[in-house]
Coordinates of C-alpha atoms and ligand atoms in Angstrom, one line a residue:
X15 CA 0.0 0.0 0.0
X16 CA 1.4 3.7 -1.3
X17 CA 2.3 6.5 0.8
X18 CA -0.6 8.6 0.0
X19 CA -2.9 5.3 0.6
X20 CA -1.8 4.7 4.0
X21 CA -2.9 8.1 4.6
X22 CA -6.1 8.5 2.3
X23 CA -8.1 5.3 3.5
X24 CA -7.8 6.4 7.6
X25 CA -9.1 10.1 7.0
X26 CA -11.3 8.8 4.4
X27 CA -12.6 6.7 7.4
X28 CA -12.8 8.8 10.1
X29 CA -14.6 11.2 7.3
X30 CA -17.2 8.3 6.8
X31 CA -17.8 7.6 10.6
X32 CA -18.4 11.2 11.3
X33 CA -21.1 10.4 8.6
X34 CA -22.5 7.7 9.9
X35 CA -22.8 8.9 13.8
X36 CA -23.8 11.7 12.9
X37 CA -26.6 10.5 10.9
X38 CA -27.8 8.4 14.0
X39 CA -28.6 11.2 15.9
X40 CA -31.3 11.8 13.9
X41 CA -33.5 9.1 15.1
X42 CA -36.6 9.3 17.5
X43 CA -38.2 5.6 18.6
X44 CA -41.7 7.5 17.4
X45 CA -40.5 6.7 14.4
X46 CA -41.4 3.2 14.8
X47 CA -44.8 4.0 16.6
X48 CA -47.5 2.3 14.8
X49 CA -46.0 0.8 12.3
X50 CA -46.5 -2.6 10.7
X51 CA -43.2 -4.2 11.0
X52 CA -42.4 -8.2 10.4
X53 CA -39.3 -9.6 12.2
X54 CA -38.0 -13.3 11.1
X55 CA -35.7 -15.0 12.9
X56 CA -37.2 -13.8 16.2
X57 CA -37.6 -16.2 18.8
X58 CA -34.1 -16.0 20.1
X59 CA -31.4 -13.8 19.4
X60 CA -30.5 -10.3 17.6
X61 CA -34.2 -11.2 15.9
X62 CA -36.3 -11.7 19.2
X63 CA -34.6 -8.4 20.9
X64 CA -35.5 -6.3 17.8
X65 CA -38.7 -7.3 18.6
X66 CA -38.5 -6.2 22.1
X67 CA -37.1 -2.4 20.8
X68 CA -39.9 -2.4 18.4
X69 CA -42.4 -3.5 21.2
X70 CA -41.1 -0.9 23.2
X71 CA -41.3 1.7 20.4
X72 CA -45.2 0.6 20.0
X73 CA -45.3 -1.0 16.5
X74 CA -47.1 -3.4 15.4
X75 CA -44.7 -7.2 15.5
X76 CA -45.1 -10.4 13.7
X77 CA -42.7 -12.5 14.7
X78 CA -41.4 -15.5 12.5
X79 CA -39.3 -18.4 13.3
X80 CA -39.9 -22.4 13.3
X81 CA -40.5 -22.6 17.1
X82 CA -44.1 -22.2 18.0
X83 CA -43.7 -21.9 21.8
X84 CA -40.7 -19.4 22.1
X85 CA -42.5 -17.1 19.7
X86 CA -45.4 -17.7 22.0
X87 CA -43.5 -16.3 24.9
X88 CA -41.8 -13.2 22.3
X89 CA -45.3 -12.0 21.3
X90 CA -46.2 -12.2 25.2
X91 CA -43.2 -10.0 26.0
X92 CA -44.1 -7.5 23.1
X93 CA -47.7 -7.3 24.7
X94 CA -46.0 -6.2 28.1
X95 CA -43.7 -4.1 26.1
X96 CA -46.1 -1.9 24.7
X97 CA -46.8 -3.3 21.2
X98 CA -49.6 -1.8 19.3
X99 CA -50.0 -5.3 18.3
X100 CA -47.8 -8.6 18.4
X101 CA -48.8 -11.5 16.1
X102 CA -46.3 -14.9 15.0
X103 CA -46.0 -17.0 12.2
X104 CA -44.3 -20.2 12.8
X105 CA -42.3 -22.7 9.9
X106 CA -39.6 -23.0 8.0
X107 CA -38.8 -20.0 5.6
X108 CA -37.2 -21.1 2.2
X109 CA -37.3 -19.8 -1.3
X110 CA -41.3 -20.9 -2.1
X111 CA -41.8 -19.0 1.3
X112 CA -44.7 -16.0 1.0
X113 CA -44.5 -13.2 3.4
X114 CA -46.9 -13.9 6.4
X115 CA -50.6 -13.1 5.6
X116 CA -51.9 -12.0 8.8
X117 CA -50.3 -8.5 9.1
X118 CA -50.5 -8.1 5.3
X119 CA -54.1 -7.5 5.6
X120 CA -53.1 -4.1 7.0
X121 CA -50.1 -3.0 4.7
X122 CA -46.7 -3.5 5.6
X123 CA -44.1 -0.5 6.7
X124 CA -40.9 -2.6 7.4
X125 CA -39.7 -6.0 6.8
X126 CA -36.8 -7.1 8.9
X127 CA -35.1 -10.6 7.2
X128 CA -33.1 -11.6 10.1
X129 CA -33.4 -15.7 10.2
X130 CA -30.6 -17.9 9.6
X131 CA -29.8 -21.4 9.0
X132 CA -27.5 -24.0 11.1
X133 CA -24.2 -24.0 10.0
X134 CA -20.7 -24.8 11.3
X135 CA -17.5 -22.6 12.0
X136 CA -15.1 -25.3 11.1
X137 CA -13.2 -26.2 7.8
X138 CA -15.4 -26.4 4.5
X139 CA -16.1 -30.5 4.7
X140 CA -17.3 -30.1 0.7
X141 CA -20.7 -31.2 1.5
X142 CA -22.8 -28.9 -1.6
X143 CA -26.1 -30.3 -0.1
X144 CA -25.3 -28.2 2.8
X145 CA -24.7 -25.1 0.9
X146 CA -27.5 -25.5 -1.5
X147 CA -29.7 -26.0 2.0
X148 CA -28.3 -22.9 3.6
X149 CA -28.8 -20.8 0.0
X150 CA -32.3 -21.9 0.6
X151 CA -32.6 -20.3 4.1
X152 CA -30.2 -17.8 4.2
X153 CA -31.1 -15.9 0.9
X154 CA -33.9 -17.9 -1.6
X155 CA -36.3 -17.3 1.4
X156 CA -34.7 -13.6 1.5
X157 CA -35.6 -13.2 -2.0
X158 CA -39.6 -14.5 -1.8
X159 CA -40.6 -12.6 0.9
X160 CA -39.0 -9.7 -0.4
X161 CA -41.0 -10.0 -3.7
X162 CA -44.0 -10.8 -1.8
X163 CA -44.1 -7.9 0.4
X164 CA -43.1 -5.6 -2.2
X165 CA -46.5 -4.7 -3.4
X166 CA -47.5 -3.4 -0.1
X167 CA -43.9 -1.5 0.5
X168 CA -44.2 0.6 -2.5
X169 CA -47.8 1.4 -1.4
X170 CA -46.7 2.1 2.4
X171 CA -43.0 3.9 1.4
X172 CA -41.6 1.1 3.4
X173 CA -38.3 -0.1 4.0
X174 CA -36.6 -3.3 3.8
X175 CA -33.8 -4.4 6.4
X176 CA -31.6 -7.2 5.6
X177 CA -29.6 -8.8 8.2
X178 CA -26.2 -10.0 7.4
X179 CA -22.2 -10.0 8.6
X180 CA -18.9 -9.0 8.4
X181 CA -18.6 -12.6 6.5
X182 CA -20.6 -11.5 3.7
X183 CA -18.5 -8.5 2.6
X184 CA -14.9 -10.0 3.9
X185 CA -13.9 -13.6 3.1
X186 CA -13.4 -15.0 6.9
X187 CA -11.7 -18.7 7.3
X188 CA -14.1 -21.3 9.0
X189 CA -17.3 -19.9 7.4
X190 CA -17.6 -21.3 3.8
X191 CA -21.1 -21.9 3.0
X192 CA -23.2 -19.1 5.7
X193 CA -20.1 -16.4 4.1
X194 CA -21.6 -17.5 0.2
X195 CA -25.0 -16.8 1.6
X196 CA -24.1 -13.5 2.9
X197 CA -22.3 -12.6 0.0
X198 CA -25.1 -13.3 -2.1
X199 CA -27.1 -11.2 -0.2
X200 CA -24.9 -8.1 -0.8
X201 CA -25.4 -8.9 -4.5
X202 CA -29.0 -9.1 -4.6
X203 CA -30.3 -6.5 -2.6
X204 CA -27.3 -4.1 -3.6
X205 CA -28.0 -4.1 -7.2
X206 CA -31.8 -4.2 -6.2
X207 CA -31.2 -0.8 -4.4
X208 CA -29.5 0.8 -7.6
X209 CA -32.7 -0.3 -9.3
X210 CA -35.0 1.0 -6.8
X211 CA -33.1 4.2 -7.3
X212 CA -33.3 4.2 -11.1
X213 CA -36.9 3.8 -11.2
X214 CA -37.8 6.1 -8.2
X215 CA -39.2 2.7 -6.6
X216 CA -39.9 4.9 -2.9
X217 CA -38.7 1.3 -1.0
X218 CA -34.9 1.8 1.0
X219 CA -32.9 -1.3 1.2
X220 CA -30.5 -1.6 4.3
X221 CA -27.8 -4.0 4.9
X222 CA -27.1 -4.6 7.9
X223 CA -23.6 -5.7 8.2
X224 CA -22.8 -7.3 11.4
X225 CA -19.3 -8.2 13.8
X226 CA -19.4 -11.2 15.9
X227 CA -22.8 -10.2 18.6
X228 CA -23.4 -12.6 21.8
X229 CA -26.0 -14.8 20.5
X230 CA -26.5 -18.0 22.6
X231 CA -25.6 -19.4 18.4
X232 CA -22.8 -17.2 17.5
X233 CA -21.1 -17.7 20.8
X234 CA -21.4 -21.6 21.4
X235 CA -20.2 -21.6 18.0
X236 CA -17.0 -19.4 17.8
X237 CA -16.1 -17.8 21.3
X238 CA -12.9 -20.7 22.0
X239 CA -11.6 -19.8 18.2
X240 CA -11.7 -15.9 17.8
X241 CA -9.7 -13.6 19.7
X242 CA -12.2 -11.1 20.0
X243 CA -15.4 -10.4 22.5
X244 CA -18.8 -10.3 21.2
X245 CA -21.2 -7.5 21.3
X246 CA -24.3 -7.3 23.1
X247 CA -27.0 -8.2 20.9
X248 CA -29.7 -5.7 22.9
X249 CA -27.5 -2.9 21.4
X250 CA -27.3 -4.5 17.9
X251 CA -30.7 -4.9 17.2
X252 CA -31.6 -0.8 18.2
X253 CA -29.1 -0.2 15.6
X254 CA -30.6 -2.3 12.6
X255 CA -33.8 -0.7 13.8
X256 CA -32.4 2.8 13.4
X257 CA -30.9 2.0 10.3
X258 CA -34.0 0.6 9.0
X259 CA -36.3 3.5 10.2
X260 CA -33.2 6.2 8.6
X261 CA -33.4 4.2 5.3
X262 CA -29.5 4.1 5.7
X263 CA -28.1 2.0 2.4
X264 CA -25.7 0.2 5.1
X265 CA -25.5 -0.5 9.0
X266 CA -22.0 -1.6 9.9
X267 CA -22.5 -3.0 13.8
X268 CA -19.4 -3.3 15.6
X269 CA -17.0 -0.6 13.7
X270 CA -13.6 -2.5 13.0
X271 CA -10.8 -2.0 11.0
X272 CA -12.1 -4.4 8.3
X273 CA -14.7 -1.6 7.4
X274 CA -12.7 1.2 6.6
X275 CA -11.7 -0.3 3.1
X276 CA -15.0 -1.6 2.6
X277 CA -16.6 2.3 2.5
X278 CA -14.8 2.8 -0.9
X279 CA -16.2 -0.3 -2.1
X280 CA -19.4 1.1 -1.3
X281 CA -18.9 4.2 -2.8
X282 CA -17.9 2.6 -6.1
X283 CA -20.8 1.0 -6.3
X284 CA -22.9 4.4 -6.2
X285 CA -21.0 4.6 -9.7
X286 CA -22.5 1.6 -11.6
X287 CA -25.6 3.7 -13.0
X288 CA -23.0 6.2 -14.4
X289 CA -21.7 3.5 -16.9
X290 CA -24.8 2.7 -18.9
X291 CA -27.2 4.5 -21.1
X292 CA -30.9 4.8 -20.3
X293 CA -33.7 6.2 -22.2
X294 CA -36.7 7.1 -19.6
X295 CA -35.0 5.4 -17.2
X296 CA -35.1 1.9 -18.8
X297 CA -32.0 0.4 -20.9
Ligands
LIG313 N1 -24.5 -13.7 16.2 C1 -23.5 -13.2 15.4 O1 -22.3 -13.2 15.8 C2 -23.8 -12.7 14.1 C3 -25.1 -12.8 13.5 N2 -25.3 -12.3 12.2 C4 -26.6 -12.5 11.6 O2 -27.6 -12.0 12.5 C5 -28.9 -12.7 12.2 C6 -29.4 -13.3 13.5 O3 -28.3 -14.1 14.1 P1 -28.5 -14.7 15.6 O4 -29.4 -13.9 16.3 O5 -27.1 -14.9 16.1 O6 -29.2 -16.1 15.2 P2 -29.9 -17.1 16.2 O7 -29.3 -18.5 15.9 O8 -29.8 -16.6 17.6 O9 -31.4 -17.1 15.7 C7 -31.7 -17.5 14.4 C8 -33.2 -17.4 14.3 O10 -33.6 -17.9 13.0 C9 -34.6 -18.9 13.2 N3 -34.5 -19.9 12.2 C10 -33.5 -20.8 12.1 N4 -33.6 -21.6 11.1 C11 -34.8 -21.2 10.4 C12 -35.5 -21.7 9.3 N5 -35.1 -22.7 8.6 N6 -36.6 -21.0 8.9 C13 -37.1 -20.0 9.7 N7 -36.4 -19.5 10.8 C14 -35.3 -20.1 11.2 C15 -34.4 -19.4 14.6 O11 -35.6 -19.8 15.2 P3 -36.1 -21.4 15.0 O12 -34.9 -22.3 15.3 O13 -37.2 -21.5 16.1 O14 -36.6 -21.5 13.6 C16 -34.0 -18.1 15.3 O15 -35.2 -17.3 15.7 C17 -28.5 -13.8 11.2 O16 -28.9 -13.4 9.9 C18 -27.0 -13.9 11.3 O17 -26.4 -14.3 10.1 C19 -24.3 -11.7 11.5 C20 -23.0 -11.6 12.1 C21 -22.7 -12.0 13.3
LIG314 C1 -14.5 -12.4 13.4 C2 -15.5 -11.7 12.6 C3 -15.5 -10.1 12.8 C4 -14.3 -9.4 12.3 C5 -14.5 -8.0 12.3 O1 -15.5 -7.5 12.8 O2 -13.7 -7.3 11.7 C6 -17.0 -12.1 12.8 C7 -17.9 -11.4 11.8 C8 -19.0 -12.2 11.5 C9 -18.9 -13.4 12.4 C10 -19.6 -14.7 12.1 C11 -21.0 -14.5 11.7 O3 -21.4 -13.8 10.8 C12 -22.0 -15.2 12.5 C13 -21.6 -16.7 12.4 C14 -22.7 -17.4 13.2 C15 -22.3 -18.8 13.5 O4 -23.3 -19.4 14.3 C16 -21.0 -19.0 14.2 C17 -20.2 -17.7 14.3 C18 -20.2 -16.9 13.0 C19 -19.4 -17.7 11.9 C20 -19.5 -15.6 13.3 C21 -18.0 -15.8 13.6 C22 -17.2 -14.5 13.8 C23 -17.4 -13.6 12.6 C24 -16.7 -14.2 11.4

């Protein structure tokens, strides 16, 4: 790395976190009052505390996950929270998966795709099954419920929020087939956002893109290997939920050094419409 780079990328950094704090600031939790918001993924975790935060914030929840009775006890907690309403969905989510009916009867003002599939943090074994499983999960069921709730988005001027990780922008060791997943997220919903934009589609996209948070999951999985501490997961999810409710394009939870040369990857992006030709906005 030149000279000139060694000192560009940290200004160009600190620039870009001044940004991204700063933009922060700006949110008020009756932002969320109200509002029809689904959460999958939410009977434990990062998922089941943004639930909590919305609760608190008095939207109205449906929860989704494949565990009938801890969802049970989520919308119960959401009630006592304050929820304007709290309603579940329980089964598997894969790629023939349609967004849950019940709070679509209403409209639909945020969806939050949070749920992931088992996986290991050990060496790829080479098992494709696996991967093609956890594409399934991970991102085909990402994909259907985002085209199934985007009728009632564009009517509402609502916001997608897609949950992923560090491991989907950076190529970590130990996390072959969830980091393919990931990545395919950033594809997808990236170039869906550039889209969006071109055709003044009034639906924000944000990535969330998340460090190692202390899950009951994350942690029985990974906390002998890395030499780092997780982050509170309480604290993550109020950040995806400001993200969401800012329409930020990205949501990097915990800041680390792997970001700073992510931004300018970022910011090329915002140049891809600049390369083609459109007439009316269509190609
Ligand atoms: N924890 C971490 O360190 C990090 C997490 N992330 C991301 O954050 C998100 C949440 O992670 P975390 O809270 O740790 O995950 P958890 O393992 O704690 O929770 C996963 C949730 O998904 C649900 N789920 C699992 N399989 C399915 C399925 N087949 N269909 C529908 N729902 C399913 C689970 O409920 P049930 O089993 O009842 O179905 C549970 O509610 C994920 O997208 C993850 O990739 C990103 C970076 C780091
Ligand atoms: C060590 C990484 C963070 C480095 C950085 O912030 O610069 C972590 C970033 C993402 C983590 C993985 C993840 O996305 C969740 C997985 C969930 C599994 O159940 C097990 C753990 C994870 C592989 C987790 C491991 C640490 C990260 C790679």
């Amino acid at each position: 790395m030149g000279r000139l780079q060694k000192i560009l990328i940290p200004f160009l950094g600190l620039v870009l976190a001044f940004c991204f704090y700063s933009a922060r600031e700006n949110f008020k939790p009756e932002m969320l009052k109200g509002k029809r918001v689904i959460v999958t993924g939410a009977s434990t975790g990062i998922g089941e505390q943004m639930a909590y935060h919305l609760a608190r914030m008095g939207a109205h929840v449906l929860v989704t996950a494949r565990t009938e009775a801890k969802l049970q006890k989520v919308v119960e907690r959401c009630r006592e929270l304050g929820a304007g309403s709290a309603q579940l969905v329980s089964g598997t989510l894969s790629h023939h998966t349609l967004t849950p009916a019940p709070l679509l009867s209403g409209g639909l003002d945020m969806l939050i795709l949070n749920h992931v599939g088992k996986s290991y943090f050990s060496y790829f074994d080479g098992d494709v099954r696996h991967i093609q499983k956890l594409l399934d999960i991970n991102f085909l069921s990402y994909v259907a419920m985002t085209v199934s709730a985007l009728p009632m988005l564009k009517q509402s001027g609502g916001s997608i929020v897609v949950v992923s990780s560090m491991a989907g922008k950076v190529g970590f060791p130990f996390t072959v087939p969830y980091s393919a997943t990931k990545f395919a997220l950033d594809g997808f919903f990236s170039s869906l956002r550039q889209e969006f934009s071109i055709q003044n589609v009034n639906v924000s996209i944000t990535l969330c893109i998340l460090s190692f948070i202390d899950t009951e999951s994350a942690v029985r999985a990974a906390a002998d290997v890395l030499q780092m501490s997780p982050a509170p997961k309480e604290e993550c999810a109020l950040e995806i939920i400001k993200g969401g409710a800012l329409r930020q394009r990205e949501v990097y939870y915990k800041y680390t050094l792997t970001k700073i040369p992510l931004l300018l990857r970022d910011w090329a992006a915002e140049l891809t419409p600049s390369l083609f030709h459109f007439r009316n906005n269509s190609l």
